[in-house]
Short mmCIF file of C-alpha atoms and ligand atoms in Angstrom, two decimals:
data_model
loop_
_atom_site.label_atom_id
_atom_site.label_comp_id
_atom_site.label_asym_id
_atom_site.label_seq_id
_atom_site.Cartn_x
_atom_site.Cartn_y
_atom_site.Cartn_z
CA MET A 76 5.07 16.70 11.37
CA SER A 77 2.94 13.82 10.03
CA VAL A 78 2.54 13.71 6.22
CA ILE A 79 -1.02 12.27 6.58
CA LYS A 80 -3.30 12.87 9.50
CA THR A 81 -6.97 12.02 9.94
CA GLU A 82 -9.36 13.06 12.67
CA HIS A 83 -12.56 11.16 13.26
CA LEU A 84 -12.70 10.32 9.57
CA THR A 85 -15.97 8.68 8.69
CA HIS A 86 -17.29 7.66 5.34
CA THR A 87 -20.92 6.41 4.80
CA TYR A 88 -21.87 5.32 1.30
CA SER A 89 -25.47 6.22 0.11
CA GLN A 90 -26.21 8.14 3.25
CA GLY A 91 -29.90 8.61 4.10
CA THR A 92 -31.00 5.67 1.92
CA SER A 93 -31.74 2.09 2.85
CA TYR A 94 -28.31 1.15 1.31
CA GLU A 95 -26.58 3.35 3.84
CA GLN A 96 -23.28 1.68 4.74
CA ALA A 97 -20.54 2.95 7.09
CA ALA A 98 -17.41 1.94 5.28
CA VAL A 99 -14.99 3.90 7.44
CA SER A 100 -15.88 4.77 11.00
CA ASP A 101 -14.17 7.40 13.21
CA VAL A 102 -10.58 6.84 12.11
CA SER A 103 -7.92 9.05 13.77
CA LEU A 104 -4.40 8.30 12.74
CA GLU A 105 -1.05 9.90 11.83
CA ILE A 106 1.35 8.62 9.28
CA GLU A 107 4.95 9.94 9.55
CA SER A 108 7.00 10.88 6.52
CA GLY A 109 9.13 8.02 5.16
CA GLU A 110 7.19 5.17 6.69
CA MET A 111 6.47 1.97 4.77
CA ILE A 112 3.10 0.87 5.93
CA GLY A 113 1.08 -2.25 5.26
CA VAL A 114 -2.65 -1.77 5.34
CA ILE A 115 -4.51 -5.04 5.93
CA GLY A 116 -7.99 -6.26 6.66
CA HIS A 117 -10.65 -8.64 5.40
CA THR A 118 -12.60 -7.90 2.17
CA GLY A 119 -15.06 -5.11 2.88
CA SER A 120 -13.21 -3.94 6.05
CA GLY A 121 -12.82 -0.38 4.53
CA LYS A 122 -9.15 -0.35 3.24
CA SER A 123 -10.00 1.01 -0.21
CA THR A 124 -12.49 3.51 1.14
CA LEU A 125 -9.95 4.77 3.66
CA ILE A 126 -6.98 5.22 1.37
CA GLN A 127 -9.07 7.01 -1.29
CA HIS A 128 -9.50 9.78 1.24
CA PHE A 129 -5.82 10.36 1.49
CA ASN A 130 -5.53 11.86 -1.98
CA GLY A 131 -8.96 13.53 -1.92
CA LEU A 132 -10.66 11.04 -4.23
CA LEU A 133 -13.38 10.57 -1.70
CA ARG A 134 -14.70 13.27 0.61
CA PRO A 135 -15.39 12.25 4.19
CA THR A 136 -18.98 12.23 5.45
CA SER A 137 -17.48 13.71 8.57
CA GLY A 138 -14.10 14.25 10.02
CA ASN A 139 -10.90 15.80 8.57
CA ILE A 140 -7.75 14.90 6.55
CA TYR A 141 -4.57 16.78 6.61
CA VAL A 142 -1.75 16.30 4.14
CA ASP A 143 1.48 17.98 5.23
CA GLY A 144 -0.55 19.78 7.97
CA GLU A 145 -3.00 21.21 5.47
CA ASP A 146 -6.72 20.41 5.74
CA ILE A 147 -7.26 19.16 2.17
CA TRP A 148 -10.94 20.07 2.03
CA GLU A 149 -10.53 23.68 3.15
CA LYS A 150 -9.94 24.66 -0.46
CA PRO A 151 -11.78 21.99 -2.56
CA LYS A 152 -10.71 23.82 -5.81
CA GLU A 153 -7.12 22.94 -5.06
CA ILE A 154 -7.69 19.19 -4.50
CA ARG A 155 -5.79 18.42 -7.75
CA ARG A 156 -2.58 19.54 -6.11
CA ILE A 157 -3.12 16.87 -3.36
CA ARG A 158 -3.42 14.21 -6.05
CA PHE A 159 -0.01 15.01 -7.30
CA LYS A 160 1.39 14.82 -3.71
CA VAL A 161 -0.32 11.56 -2.87
CA GLY A 162 -0.21 9.11 -5.71
CA LEU A 163 -2.67 6.27 -5.80
CA VAL A 164 -2.39 3.02 -7.72
CA PHE A 165 -5.88 1.46 -7.82
CA GLN A 166 -6.58 -2.21 -7.57
CA TYR A 167 -6.46 -3.75 -11.08
CA PRO A 168 -4.98 -0.51 -12.55
CA GLU A 169 -4.39 -2.12 -15.84
CA TYR A 170 -8.00 -1.40 -16.72
CA GLN A 171 -7.18 2.28 -16.67
CA LEU A 172 -4.49 2.18 -19.39
CA PHE A 173 -5.76 3.87 -22.41
CA GLU A 174 -2.96 5.51 -24.38
CA ASP A 175 -1.69 3.93 -27.64
CA THR A 176 1.88 3.43 -26.24
CA VAL A 177 3.42 2.40 -22.90
CA TYR A 178 5.47 5.66 -23.05
CA LYS A 179 2.48 7.82 -23.39
CA ASP A 180 0.63 6.10 -20.65
CA ILE A 181 3.44 6.61 -18.19
CA ALA A 182 3.84 10.19 -19.30
CA PHE A 183 0.13 11.03 -18.74
CA GLY A 184 0.48 12.04 -15.08
CA PRO A 185 3.66 14.13 -15.38
CA LYS A 186 2.09 15.84 -18.47
CA ASN A 187 -0.87 16.85 -16.40
CA MET A 188 1.57 18.40 -13.88
CA GLY A 189 2.65 20.78 -16.55
CA LEU A 190 6.27 19.66 -16.53
CA SER A 191 8.72 20.43 -19.47
CA GLU A 192 9.16 17.71 -22.19
CA GLU A 193 12.66 17.08 -20.92
CA GLU A 194 11.58 16.55 -17.37
CA ILE A 195 8.71 14.35 -18.43
CA ASP A 196 11.05 12.25 -20.59
CA GLN A 197 13.45 11.79 -17.68
CA ARG A 198 10.72 10.84 -15.22
CA VAL A 199 9.10 8.32 -17.62
CA LYS A 200 12.43 6.59 -18.09
CA GLU A 201 13.28 6.56 -14.44
CA ALA A 202 9.89 5.25 -13.55
CA ALA A 203 10.04 2.51 -16.18
CA LEU A 204 13.43 1.42 -14.81
CA PHE A 205 12.11 1.13 -11.24
CA VAL A 206 9.34 -1.18 -12.30
CA GLY A 207 11.61 -3.25 -14.61
CA LEU A 208 10.20 -2.24 -17.98
CA LYS A 209 12.72 -2.39 -20.76
CA PRO A 210 13.28 0.34 -23.40
CA HIS A 211 11.72 -1.92 -26.15
CA HIS A 212 8.47 -1.97 -24.22
CA MET A 213 8.09 1.72 -24.40
CA GLU A 214 6.65 2.02 -27.93
CA LYS A 215 4.41 -1.04 -27.58
CA SER A 216 0.71 -0.71 -27.01
CA PRO A 217 -0.08 -1.51 -23.30
CA PHE A 218 -2.57 -3.93 -24.58
CA GLU A 219 0.13 -6.10 -26.15
CA LEU A 220 1.71 -6.65 -22.76
CA SER A 221 1.19 -9.49 -20.16
CA GLY A 222 -0.91 -8.93 -17.09
CA GLY A 223 2.16 -8.33 -14.88
CA GLN A 224 3.64 -5.92 -17.34
CA LYS A 225 0.46 -3.91 -17.62
CA ARG A 226 0.41 -3.69 -13.86
CA ARG A 227 4.02 -2.29 -14.01
CA VAL A 228 3.01 0.33 -16.53
CA ALA A 229 0.26 1.62 -14.29
CA ILE A 230 2.54 1.65 -11.27
CA ALA A 231 5.24 3.49 -13.31
CA GLY A 232 2.59 6.10 -14.30
CA VAL A 233 2.08 7.06 -10.68
CA ILE A 234 5.79 6.88 -9.69
CA ALA A 235 6.53 9.24 -12.59
CA MET A 236 4.68 11.93 -10.83
CA ASN A 237 7.19 11.57 -8.02
CA PRO A 238 4.48 11.61 -5.24
CA GLU A 239 5.44 12.38 -1.66
CA VAL A 240 3.16 9.44 -0.71
CA LEU A 241 2.68 6.41 -2.85
CA ILE A 242 -0.38 4.27 -2.12
CA LEU A 243 -0.88 0.94 -3.79
CA ASP A 244 -4.16 -0.82 -3.49
CA GLU A 245 -3.53 -4.58 -3.56
CA PRO A 246 -0.92 -4.13 -6.34
CA THR A 247 -0.25 -7.94 -6.68
CA ALA A 248 -3.90 -9.08 -6.80
CA GLY A 249 -4.24 -11.74 -9.43
CA LEU A 250 -0.47 -12.15 -10.04
CA ASP A 251 1.33 -15.37 -9.67
CA PRO A 252 3.86 -15.73 -6.76
CA LYS A 253 6.82 -14.87 -8.87
CA GLY A 254 5.22 -11.73 -10.38
CA ARG A 255 4.06 -10.81 -6.86
CA ASP A 256 7.52 -10.98 -5.28
CA ARG A 257 9.08 -9.05 -8.21
CA ILE A 258 6.64 -6.18 -7.93
CA LEU A 259 6.86 -6.06 -4.12
CA GLY A 260 10.69 -6.23 -4.23
CA GLN A 261 10.70 -3.28 -6.71
CA ILE A 262 8.45 -1.22 -4.45
CA VAL A 263 10.78 -1.82 -1.53
CA GLU A 264 13.73 -0.74 -3.67
CA TYR A 265 11.90 2.39 -4.69
CA HIS A 266 11.16 3.13 -1.03
CA LYS A 267 14.88 2.60 -0.06
CA GLU A 268 16.09 4.91 -2.77
CA ARG A 269 13.44 7.72 -2.68
CA LYS A 270 12.67 7.45 1.09
CA ASN A 271 9.07 8.52 0.50
CA THR A 272 6.08 7.30 2.35
CA ILE A 273 4.44 4.13 1.06
CA LEU A 274 1.08 2.52 1.87
CA LEU A 275 0.71 -0.99 0.67
CA VAL A 276 -2.80 -2.35 0.84
CA SER A 277 -2.82 -6.15 0.98
CA HIS A 278 -4.85 -8.94 2.34
CA SER A 279 -1.77 -11.15 2.86
CA MET A 280 -0.19 -10.91 6.34
CA GLU A 281 2.75 -12.77 4.83
CA ASP A 282 3.54 -9.91 2.29
CA VAL A 283 3.03 -7.25 5.03
CA ALA A 284 5.44 -9.07 7.34
CA LYS A 285 8.02 -9.45 4.64
CA TYR A 286 7.84 -5.99 3.01
CA THR A 287 6.58 -3.39 5.52
CA GLU A 288 7.67 -1.88 8.80
CA LYS A 289 4.35 -0.90 10.32
CA VAL A 290 0.87 -2.32 9.98
CA LEU A 291 -2.55 -0.78 9.98
CA VAL A 292 -5.24 -3.39 10.58
CA MET A 293 -8.77 -2.55 9.49
CA ASN A 294 -11.73 -4.52 10.85
CA HIS A 295 -15.38 -3.75 10.14
CA SER A 296 -14.68 -0.07 9.08
CA ARG A 297 -12.46 0.64 12.05
CA VAL A 298 -8.80 0.62 12.79
CA ALA A 299 -8.14 -2.37 14.98
CA MET A 300 -4.35 -1.95 15.32
CA PHE A 301 -1.68 0.44 14.05
CA ASP A 302 1.69 -0.53 15.25
CA ASP A 303 5.09 -1.91 14.21
CA VAL A 304 5.21 -5.42 12.70
CA GLU A 305 6.53 -7.16 15.79
CA THR A 306 3.77 -5.79 17.95
CA VAL A 307 1.06 -6.62 15.53
CA PHE A 308 2.28 -10.21 15.22
CA SER A 309 2.27 -10.51 19.08
CA ARG A 310 -1.50 -10.31 18.67
CA SER A 311 -1.75 -13.03 16.15
CA ARG A 312 -4.81 -14.66 17.76
CA GLU A 313 -6.74 -11.48 17.46
CA ILE A 314 -5.74 -11.10 13.83
CA GLU A 315 -6.98 -14.56 13.12
CA SER A 316 -10.24 -13.88 14.77
CA MET A 317 -10.68 -10.96 12.30
CA GLY A 318 -10.60 -13.50 9.49
CA LEU A 319 -7.00 -12.93 8.46
CA ALA A 320 -4.53 -15.67 7.97
CA VAL A 321 -1.19 -15.29 9.74
CA PRO A 322 1.89 -16.96 8.16
CA GLN A 323 2.28 -20.66 8.86
CA VAL A 324 5.53 -19.99 10.79
CA SER A 325 3.65 -17.55 13.10
CA ARG A 326 0.91 -20.14 13.84
CA VAL A 327 3.51 -22.75 14.77
CA PHE A 328 5.43 -20.47 17.12
CA LEU A 329 2.26 -19.10 18.68
CA ALA A 330 1.10 -22.64 19.46
CA LEU A 331 4.50 -23.57 20.86
CA SER A 332 4.54 -20.52 23.07
CA GLU A 333 1.08 -21.19 24.31
CA LYS A 334 2.11 -24.73 25.18
CA GLY A 335 4.86 -23.27 27.34
CA TRP A 336 7.86 -23.54 25.12
CA PRO A 337 10.38 -20.71 25.74
CA VAL A 338 9.96 -19.24 22.23
CA PRO A 339 8.64 -15.69 21.24
CA ALA A 340 4.95 -15.68 20.31
CA ASN A 341 5.43 -13.14 17.57
CA VAL A 342 7.68 -14.93 15.05
CA TYR A 343 6.76 -14.10 11.42
CA THR A 344 9.79 -14.88 9.42
CA VAL A 345 11.77 -18.19 8.83
CA GLU A 346 14.97 -16.33 9.94
CA GLN A 347 13.34 -15.46 13.34
CA ALA A 348 12.13 -19.02 13.69
CA LYS A 349 15.61 -20.31 13.06
CA THR A 350 17.10 -18.01 15.74
CA ALA A 351 14.50 -19.10 18.23
CA VAL A 352 15.07 -22.75 17.63
CA GLU A 353 18.83 -22.33 17.82
CA LYS A 354 18.37 -20.59 21.15
CA ILE A 355 16.51 -23.61 22.64
CA LEU A 356 18.96 -26.04 21.18
CA GLY A 357 21.70 -24.41 23.17
CA GLN A 358 22.69 -20.84 22.62
CA GLY A 359 23.27 -21.09 18.88
CA GLY A 360 24.77 -24.58 19.19
CA GLY A 361 22.52 -27.58 18.62
CA ALA A 362 23.52 -30.54 16.48
CA ASN A 363 26.31 -28.74 14.62
CA ALA A 364 27.97 -27.34 17.72
N1 ADP B 547 -18.94 2.67 -4.22
C1 ADP B 547 -19.56 2.03 -3.12
N2 ADP B 547 -20.86 2.14 -2.90
C2 ADP B 547 -21.46 1.56 -1.83
N3 ADP B 547 -20.84 0.76 -0.97
C3 ADP B 547 -19.47 0.61 -1.14
C4 ADP B 547 -18.77 1.20 -2.27
N4 ADP B 547 -17.50 0.81 -2.22
C5 ADP B 547 -17.32 0.03 -1.11
N5 ADP B 547 -18.55 -0.12 -0.49
C6 ADP B 547 -18.83 -0.87 0.74
O1 ADP B 547 -18.03 -0.36 1.76
C7 ADP B 547 -17.42 -1.29 2.56
C8 ADP B 547 -15.91 -1.18 2.55
O2 ADP B 547 -15.47 -1.50 1.32
P1 ADP B 547 -13.98 -1.24 0.77
O3 ADP B 547 -13.45 0.03 1.24
O4 ADP B 547 -14.01 -1.56 -0.69
O5 ADP B 547 -13.23 -2.43 1.64
P2 ADP B 547 -11.95 -3.30 1.30
O6 ADP B 547 -11.08 -2.38 0.33
O7 ADP B 547 -11.26 -3.44 2.60
O8 ADP B 547 -12.33 -4.52 0.68
C9 ADP B 547 -17.99 -2.64 2.15
O9 ADP B 547 -19.12 -3.02 2.89
C10 ADP B 547 -18.34 -2.30 0.65
O10 ADP B 547 -19.41 -3.17 0.23
MG1 MG B 548 -10.31 -2.90 -1.48
#
């Protein structure tokens, strides 16, 4: 059974006014438990609007959402339960830190779930470890931390709720490349260890190629593609036409393939490029053979 399923999900902001705007249109999809999915699309394509439906933060204008087979709006009073199951880290989550210590901020979610002090303590410590926060950070004010560290606190706060599905909305926006790779690497580790479902919203095809297994491409409020990484990259030209930049190595191999070179058109890592080049140079031989 899919962990998240939508049927004809549509969301229109300010319906019935002159500001009416369809942000998500007729989206039907199924996400299987344990998948690591990249959600990509140009700014304004509807990524944030779509994912905010998965934990009941937004209510669809029409259509349905199922979490673990349950229509989440059938009992609107129980929507809080869905928020514990599907954890969402907002874009720029550091603006939502408000407690006077890092520890209390991470503990906020688990506390709300009504867990015992002991269980909360264990979860806070585990979550902090996952995101690379050190024990000496825990009694600091979140406001004394660097941008990247604040981001880690916010992510830890959601991880501490141990959600079945973890959704991160552009978790590396505004971070330098080193901070970006560290956070994404930690998310991959978390996925490997917990085996839970992860949705990583990004506008970087490079990150999606590097860190996820399946890609959901949004374009003008609709799902344009939802497939494994290889298949999506075999449609690189279409992706570019949607205003998304594909990795440089993909562009080179796509051009070579279009010029008739016997190379795959869906290369997206340097490792794949190396293998393809070695193949042309003589079955893994080449200059060093
Ligand atoms: N709170 C809102 N009120 C009205 N329009 C919104 C709101 N949030 C987003 N939109 C509009 O909905 C569309 C999709 O936005 P969004 O879901 O934020 O896309 P993305 O996350 O892909 O950048 C955009 O046209 C955006 O301007
Ligand atoms: Mg967004």
